[in-house]
Coordinates of C-alpha atoms in Angstrom, one line a residue:
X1 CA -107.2 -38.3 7.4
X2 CA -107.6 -42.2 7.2
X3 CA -110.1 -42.8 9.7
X4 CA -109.9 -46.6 9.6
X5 CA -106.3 -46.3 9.7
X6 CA -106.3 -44.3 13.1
X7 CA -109.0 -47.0 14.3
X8 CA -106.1 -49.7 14.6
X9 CA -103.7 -47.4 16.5
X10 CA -103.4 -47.4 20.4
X11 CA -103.4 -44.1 21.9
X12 CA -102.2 -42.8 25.0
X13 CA -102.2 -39.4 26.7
X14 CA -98.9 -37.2 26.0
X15 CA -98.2 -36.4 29.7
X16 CA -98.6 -40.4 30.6
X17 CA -94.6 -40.5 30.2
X18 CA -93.8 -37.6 32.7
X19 CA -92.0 -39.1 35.3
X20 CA -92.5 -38.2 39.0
X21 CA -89.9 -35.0 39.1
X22 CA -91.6 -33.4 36.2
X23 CA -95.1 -33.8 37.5
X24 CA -94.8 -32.7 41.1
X25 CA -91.2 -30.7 41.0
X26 CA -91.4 -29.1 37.6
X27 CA -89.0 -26.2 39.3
X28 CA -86.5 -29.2 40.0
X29 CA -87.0 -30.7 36.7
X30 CA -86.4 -27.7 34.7
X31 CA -83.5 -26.7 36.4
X32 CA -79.7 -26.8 34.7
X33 CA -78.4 -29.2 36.5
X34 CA -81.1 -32.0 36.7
X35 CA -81.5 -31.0 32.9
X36 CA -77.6 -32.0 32.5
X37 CA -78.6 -35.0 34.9
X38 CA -81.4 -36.3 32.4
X39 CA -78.6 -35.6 29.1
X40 CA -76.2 -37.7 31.1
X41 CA -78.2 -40.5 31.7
X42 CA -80.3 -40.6 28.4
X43 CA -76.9 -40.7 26.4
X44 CA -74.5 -43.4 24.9
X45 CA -72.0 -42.6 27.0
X46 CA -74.1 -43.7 30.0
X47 CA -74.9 -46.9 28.5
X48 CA -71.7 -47.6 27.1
X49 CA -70.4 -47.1 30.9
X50 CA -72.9 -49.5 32.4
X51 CA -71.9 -52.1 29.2
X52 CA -67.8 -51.5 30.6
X53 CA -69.4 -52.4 34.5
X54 CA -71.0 -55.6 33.4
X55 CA -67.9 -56.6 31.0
X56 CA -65.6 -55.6 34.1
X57 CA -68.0 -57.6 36.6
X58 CA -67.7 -60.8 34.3
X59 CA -63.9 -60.5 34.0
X60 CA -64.0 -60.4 38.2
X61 CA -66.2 -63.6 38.3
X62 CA -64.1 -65.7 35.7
X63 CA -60.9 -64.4 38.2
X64 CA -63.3 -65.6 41.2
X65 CA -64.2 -69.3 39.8
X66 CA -61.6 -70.3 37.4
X67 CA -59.3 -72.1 39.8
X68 CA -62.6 -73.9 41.2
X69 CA -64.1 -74.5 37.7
X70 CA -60.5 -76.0 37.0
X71 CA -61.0 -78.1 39.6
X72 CA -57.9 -77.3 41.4
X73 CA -57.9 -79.6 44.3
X74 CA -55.6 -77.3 46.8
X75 CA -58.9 -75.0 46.3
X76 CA -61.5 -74.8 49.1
X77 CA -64.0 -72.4 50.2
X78 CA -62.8 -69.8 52.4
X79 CA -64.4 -70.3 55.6
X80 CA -65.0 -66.3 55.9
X81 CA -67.3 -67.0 53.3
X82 CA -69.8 -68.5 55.8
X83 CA -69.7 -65.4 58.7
X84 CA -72.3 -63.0 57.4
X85 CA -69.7 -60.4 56.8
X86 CA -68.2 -58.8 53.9
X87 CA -64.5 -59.6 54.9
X88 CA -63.1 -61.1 51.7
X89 CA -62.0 -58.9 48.8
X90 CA -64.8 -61.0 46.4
X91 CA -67.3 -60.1 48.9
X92 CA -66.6 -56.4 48.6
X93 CA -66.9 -56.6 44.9
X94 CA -70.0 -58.6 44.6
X95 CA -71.0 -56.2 47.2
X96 CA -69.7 -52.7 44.9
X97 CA -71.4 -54.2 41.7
X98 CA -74.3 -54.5 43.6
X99 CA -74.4 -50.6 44.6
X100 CA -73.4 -49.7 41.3
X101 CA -76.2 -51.5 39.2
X102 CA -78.6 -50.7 42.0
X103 CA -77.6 -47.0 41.5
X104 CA -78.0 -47.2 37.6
X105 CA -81.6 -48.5 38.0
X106 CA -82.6 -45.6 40.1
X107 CA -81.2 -43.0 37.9
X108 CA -83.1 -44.2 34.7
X109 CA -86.6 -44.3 36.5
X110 CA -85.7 -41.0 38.1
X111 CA -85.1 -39.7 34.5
X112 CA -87.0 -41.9 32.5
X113 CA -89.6 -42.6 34.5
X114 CA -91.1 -45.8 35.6
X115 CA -93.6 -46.6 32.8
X116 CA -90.7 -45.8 30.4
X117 CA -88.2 -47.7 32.4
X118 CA -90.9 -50.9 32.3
X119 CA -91.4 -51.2 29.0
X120 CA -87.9 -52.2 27.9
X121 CA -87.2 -55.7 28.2
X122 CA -84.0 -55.1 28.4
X123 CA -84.8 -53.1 31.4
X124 CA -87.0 -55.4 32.9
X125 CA -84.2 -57.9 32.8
X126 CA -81.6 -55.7 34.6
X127 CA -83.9 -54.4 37.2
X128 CA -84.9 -58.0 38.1
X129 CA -81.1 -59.2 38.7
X130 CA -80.6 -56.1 40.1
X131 CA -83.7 -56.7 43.1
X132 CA -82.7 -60.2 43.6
X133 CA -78.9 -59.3 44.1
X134 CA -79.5 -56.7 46.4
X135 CA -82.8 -59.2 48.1
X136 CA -79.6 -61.6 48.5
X137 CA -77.2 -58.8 49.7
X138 CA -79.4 -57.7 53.0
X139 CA -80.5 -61.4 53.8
X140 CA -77.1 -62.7 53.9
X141 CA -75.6 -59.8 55.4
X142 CA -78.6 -58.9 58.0
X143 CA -77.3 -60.5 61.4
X144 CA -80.1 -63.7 61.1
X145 CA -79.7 -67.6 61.2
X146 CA -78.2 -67.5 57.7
X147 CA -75.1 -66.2 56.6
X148 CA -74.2 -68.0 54.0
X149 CA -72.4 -65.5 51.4
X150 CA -72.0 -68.5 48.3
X151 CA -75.6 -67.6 47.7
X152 CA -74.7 -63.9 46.3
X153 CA -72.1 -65.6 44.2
X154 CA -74.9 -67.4 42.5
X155 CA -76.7 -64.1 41.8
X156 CA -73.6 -62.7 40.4
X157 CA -73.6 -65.5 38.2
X158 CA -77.2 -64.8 36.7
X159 CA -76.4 -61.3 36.6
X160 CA -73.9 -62.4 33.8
X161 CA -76.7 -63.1 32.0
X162 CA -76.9 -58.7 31.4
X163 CA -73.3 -59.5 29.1
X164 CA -75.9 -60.7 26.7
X165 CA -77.2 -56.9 26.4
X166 CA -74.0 -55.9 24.8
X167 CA -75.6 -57.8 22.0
X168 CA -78.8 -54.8 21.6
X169 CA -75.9 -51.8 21.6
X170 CA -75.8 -52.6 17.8
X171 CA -78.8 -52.0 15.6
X172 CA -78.2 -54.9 13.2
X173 CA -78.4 -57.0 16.2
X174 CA -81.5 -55.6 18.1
X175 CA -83.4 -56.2 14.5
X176 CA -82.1 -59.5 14.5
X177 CA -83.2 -60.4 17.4
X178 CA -86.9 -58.4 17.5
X179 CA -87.5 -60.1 13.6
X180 CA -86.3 -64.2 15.1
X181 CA -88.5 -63.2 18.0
X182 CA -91.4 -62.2 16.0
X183 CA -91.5 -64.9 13.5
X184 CA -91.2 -67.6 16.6
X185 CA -94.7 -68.0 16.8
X186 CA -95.6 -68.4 13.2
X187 CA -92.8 -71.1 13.4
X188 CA -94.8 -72.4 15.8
X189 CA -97.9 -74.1 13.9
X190 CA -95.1 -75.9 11.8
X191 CA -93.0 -77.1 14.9
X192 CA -96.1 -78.6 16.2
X193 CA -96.0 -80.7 12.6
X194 CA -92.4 -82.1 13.9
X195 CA -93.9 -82.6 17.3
X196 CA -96.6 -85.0 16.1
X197 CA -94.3 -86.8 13.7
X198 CA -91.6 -87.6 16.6
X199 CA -94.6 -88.1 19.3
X200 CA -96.1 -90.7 16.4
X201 CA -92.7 -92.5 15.5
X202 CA -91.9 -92.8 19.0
X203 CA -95.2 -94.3 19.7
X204 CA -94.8 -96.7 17.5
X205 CA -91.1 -97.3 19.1
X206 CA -92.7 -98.5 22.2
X207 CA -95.5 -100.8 20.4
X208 CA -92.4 -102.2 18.8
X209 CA -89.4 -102.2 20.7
X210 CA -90.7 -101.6 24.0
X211 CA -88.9 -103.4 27.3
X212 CA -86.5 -104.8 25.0
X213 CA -83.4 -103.0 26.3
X214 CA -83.2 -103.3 30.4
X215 CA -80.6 -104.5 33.1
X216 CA -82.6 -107.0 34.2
X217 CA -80.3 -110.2 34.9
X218 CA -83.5 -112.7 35.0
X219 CA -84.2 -111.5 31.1
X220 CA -82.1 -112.9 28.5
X221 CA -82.0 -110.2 26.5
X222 CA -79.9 -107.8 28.8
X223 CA -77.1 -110.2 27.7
X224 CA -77.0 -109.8 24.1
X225 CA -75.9 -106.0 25.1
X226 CA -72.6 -107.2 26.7
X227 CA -69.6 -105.7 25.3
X228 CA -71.2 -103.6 22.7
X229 CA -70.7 -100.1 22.4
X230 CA -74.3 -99.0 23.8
X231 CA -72.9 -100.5 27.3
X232 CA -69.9 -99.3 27.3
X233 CA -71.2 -95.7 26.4
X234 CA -73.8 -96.3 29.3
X235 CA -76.2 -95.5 26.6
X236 CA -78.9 -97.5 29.0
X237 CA -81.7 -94.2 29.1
X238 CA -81.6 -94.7 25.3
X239 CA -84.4 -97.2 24.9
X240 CA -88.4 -96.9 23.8
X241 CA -89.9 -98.7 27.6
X242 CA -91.8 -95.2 27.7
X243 CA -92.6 -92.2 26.3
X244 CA -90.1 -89.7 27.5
X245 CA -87.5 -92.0 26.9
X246 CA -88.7 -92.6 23.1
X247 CA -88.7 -89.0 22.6
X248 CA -85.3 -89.0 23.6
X249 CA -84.3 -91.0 21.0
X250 CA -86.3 -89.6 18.3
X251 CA -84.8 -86.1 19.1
X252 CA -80.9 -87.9 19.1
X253 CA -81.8 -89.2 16.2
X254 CA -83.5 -85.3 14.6
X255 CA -80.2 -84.1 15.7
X256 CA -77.9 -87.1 14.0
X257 CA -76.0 -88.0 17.6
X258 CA -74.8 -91.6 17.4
X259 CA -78.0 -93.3 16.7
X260 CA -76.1 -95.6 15.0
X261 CA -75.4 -96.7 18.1
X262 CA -79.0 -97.2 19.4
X263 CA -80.1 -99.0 16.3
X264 CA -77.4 -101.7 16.3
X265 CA -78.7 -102.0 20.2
X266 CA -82.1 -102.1 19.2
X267 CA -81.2 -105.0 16.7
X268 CA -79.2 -106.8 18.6
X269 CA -82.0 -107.5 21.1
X270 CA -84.6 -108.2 18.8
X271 CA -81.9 -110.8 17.3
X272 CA -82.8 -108.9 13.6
X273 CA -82.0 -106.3 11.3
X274 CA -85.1 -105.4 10.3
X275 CA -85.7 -102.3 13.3
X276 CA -82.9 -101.0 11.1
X277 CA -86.0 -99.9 8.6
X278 CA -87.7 -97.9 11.9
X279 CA -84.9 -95.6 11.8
X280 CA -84.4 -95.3 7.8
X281 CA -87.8 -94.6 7.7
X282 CA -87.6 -92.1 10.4
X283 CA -84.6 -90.2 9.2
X284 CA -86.5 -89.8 5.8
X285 CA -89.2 -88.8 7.2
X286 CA -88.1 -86.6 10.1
X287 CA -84.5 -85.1 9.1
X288 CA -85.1 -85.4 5.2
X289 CA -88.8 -84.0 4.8
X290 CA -90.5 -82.4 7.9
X291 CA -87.1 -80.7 9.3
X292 CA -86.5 -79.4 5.6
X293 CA -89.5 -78.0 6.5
X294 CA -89.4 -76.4 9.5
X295 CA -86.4 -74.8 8.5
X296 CA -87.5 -73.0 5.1
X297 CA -90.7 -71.5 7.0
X298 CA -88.8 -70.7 10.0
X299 CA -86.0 -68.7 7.6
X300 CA -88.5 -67.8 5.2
X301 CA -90.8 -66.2 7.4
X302 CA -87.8 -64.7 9.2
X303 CA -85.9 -63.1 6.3
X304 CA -89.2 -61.1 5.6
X305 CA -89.8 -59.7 8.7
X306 CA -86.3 -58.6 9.0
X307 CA -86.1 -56.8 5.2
X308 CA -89.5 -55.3 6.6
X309 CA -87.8 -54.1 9.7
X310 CA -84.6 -53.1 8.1
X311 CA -86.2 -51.3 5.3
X312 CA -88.6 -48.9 8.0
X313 CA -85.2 -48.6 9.8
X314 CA -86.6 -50.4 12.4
X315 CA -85.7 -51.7 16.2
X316 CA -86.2 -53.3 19.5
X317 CA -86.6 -49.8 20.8
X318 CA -84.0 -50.8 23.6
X319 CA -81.8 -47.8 22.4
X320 CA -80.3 -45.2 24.6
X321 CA -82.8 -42.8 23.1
X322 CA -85.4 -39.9 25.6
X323 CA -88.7 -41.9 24.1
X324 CA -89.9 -38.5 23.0
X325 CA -89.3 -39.3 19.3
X326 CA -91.5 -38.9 16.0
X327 CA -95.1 -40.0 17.1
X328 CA -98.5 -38.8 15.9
X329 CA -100.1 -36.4 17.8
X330 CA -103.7 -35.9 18.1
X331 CA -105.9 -33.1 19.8
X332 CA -108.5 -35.7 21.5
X333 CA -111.5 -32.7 21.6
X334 CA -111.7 -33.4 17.8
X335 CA -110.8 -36.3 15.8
X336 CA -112.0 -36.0 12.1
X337 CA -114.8 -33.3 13.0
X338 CA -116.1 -35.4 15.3
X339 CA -116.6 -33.9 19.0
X340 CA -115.7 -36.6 21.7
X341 CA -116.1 -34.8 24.9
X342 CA -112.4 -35.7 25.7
X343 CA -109.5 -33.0 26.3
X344 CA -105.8 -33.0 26.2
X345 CA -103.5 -34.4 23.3
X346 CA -103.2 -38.2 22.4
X347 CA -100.5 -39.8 21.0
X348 CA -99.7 -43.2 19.3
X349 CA -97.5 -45.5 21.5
X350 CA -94.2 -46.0 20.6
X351 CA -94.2 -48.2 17.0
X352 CA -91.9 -50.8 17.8
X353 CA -94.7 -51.7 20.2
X354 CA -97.4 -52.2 17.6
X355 CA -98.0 -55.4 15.4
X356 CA -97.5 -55.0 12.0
X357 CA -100.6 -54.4 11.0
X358 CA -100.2 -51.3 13.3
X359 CA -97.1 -50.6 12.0
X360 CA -98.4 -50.2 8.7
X361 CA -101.4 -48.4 9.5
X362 CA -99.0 -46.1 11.4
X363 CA -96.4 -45.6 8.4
X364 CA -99.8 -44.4 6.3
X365 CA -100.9 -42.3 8.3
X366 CA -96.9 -40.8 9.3
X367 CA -97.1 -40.0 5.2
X368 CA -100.1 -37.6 5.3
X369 CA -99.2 -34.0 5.0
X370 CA -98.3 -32.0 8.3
X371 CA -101.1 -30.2 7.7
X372 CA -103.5 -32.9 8.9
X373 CA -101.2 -35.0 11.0
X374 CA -99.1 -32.8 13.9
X375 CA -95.4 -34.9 14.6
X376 CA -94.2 -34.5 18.1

């Protein structure tokens, strides 16, 4: 066995996922029907129910706000709204999702357990929507000084927010996502290169151009602004008097949105064209060479991690699997001859939870023979 290799593994004990039924009801747990009960709920047609309830809540809140998102003026808010009771038929929805999710999140720590339920992000997402809508639900609803219901309708609309988990029911998205979110902080170091190249540039704006455009009708220059299309667009916050409002530039001008229309503003204050050569320079220096970049580290460093993942098969782990999958399995009284006064079996933690230098160390070691290593 490769000794160093098991050194850079986390291990934890293989009862640490039994969930509360299994450790002090094991005559419940193994029993037929809460057996069916765990096969219901660790299956895709669980998950693929709870996807239809959050699809079916969104199509109920678009219904709810379109006529006041349209801005229909005959539209006002329903004074019921304001009682503390659930007496409108959008009240007894918001108040039926709310059941319904609450009663989804108990089932999967009931059968997953809570330190299984925890460490999906996905997970951790839905149960915290889910605490806050039913927090919302008994505050509004509790007979108290408040009553306002149009705050529930605010948590429904962050609990649209769980559409975006149809996104994980797809494996070629879930490794998408893991490999973008893995190679963010490499990307990192480089953004920090565009950071101090817009953070100089818009330093020097200020030395240069700074106080130049304002509304002031005592300075002279507010009027050489009259009539152009910076005043028109009320494009006033676009200016280098401070830093912030510098940076704000710089980034319009990172993105290409209309600073055309700044520099001629900038110009036509300083009564030159030579600011014109602030924002040439810029551009090459900013969109032409540091974006360029950015952007071939940032897809570079993405494209590998996500042939690595897709080549192990790899995931975000958010999958309506049981968690019990392939894992190595050691017996913690001996570990390569050597006694360690501990008992019980040790197992790795789930591999999508390891770096990659973990990951690897784990793939070696998943490659031995079965006759040194023991798969659960």
């Amino acid at each position: 066995m490769d000794f160093g290799a098991v050194m850079l593994l986390e291990f934890e004990r293989s009862d640490s996922d039994q969930t509360y039924v299994e450790r002090h009801h094991p005559e419940v747990f193994h029993s037929v029907r809460y057996q069916n009960l765990c096969r219901a709920v660790n299956s895709d047609t669980f998950e693929r129910a709870t996807d239809a309830l959050v699809v079916l809540n969104m199509i109920v809140i678009y219904v709810q706000t379109r006529p006041l998102l349209a801005g229909d003026p005959s539209i006002t808010e329903n004074p019921s709204l304001l009682d503390g009771q659930i007496d409108t038929i959008w009240e007894l929805f918001e108040t039926c999702f709310t059941v319904l999710y609450a009663i989804e999140m108990f089932l999967k720590i009931l059968v997953k357990g809570r330190r299984r339920f925890w460490s999906s992000f996905r997970n951790r997402f839905d149960a915290a929507v889910v605490l806050l809508a039913v927090t919302a639900s008994a505050y509004v609803y509790y007979p108290n000084s408040f009553s306002d219901s149009r705050v529930i309708r605010y948590i429904v609309l962050i609990r649209v927010l769980r559409v975006s988990r149809l996104l994980v029911v797809f494996q070629d998205f879930r490794v998408l996502w893991s490999s973008l979110v893995t190679c963010l902080p490499k990307a990192s170091r480089v953004g920090l290169l565009l950071f101090c190249a817009a953070y100089c540039f818009s330093a020097l704006g200020m030395l240069l151009f700074g106080g130049l455009i304002n509304r002031d009708p005592d300075d002279p220059t507010s009027a050489y602004l009259v009539g152009t299309d910076f005043e028109r667009n009320y494009y006033w916050a676009n200016n280098f008097n401070d830093m912030p409002s510098g940076m704000i530039v710089i980034f319009e001008l990172l993105v290409v949105n209309n600073w055309t229309t700044t520099a001629d503003a900038i110009c036509a204050v300083a009564r030159s064209t030579w600011p014109r050569w602030y924002f040439v320079v810029f551009f090459v220096v900013g969109n032409v060479i540091v974006i360029n970049l950015v952007s071939v580290f940032v897809i570079e460093s993405f494209v590998d991690i996500y042939e690595s993942r897709t080549g192990r098969g790899g995931g975000d782990g958010d999958g309506p699997d049981d968690g019990r999958g392939s894992r190595l399995v050691f017996d913690a009284s001996s570990v390569t001859g050597t006694r360690t006064g501990l008992t019980g079996e040790y197992r790795t933690v789930r591999p999508e939870a390891m770096n990659r230098e973990k990951q690897e160390a784990y793939l070696r070691l998943l490659s031995l023979s079965e006759t040194d290593v023991d798969r659960n």
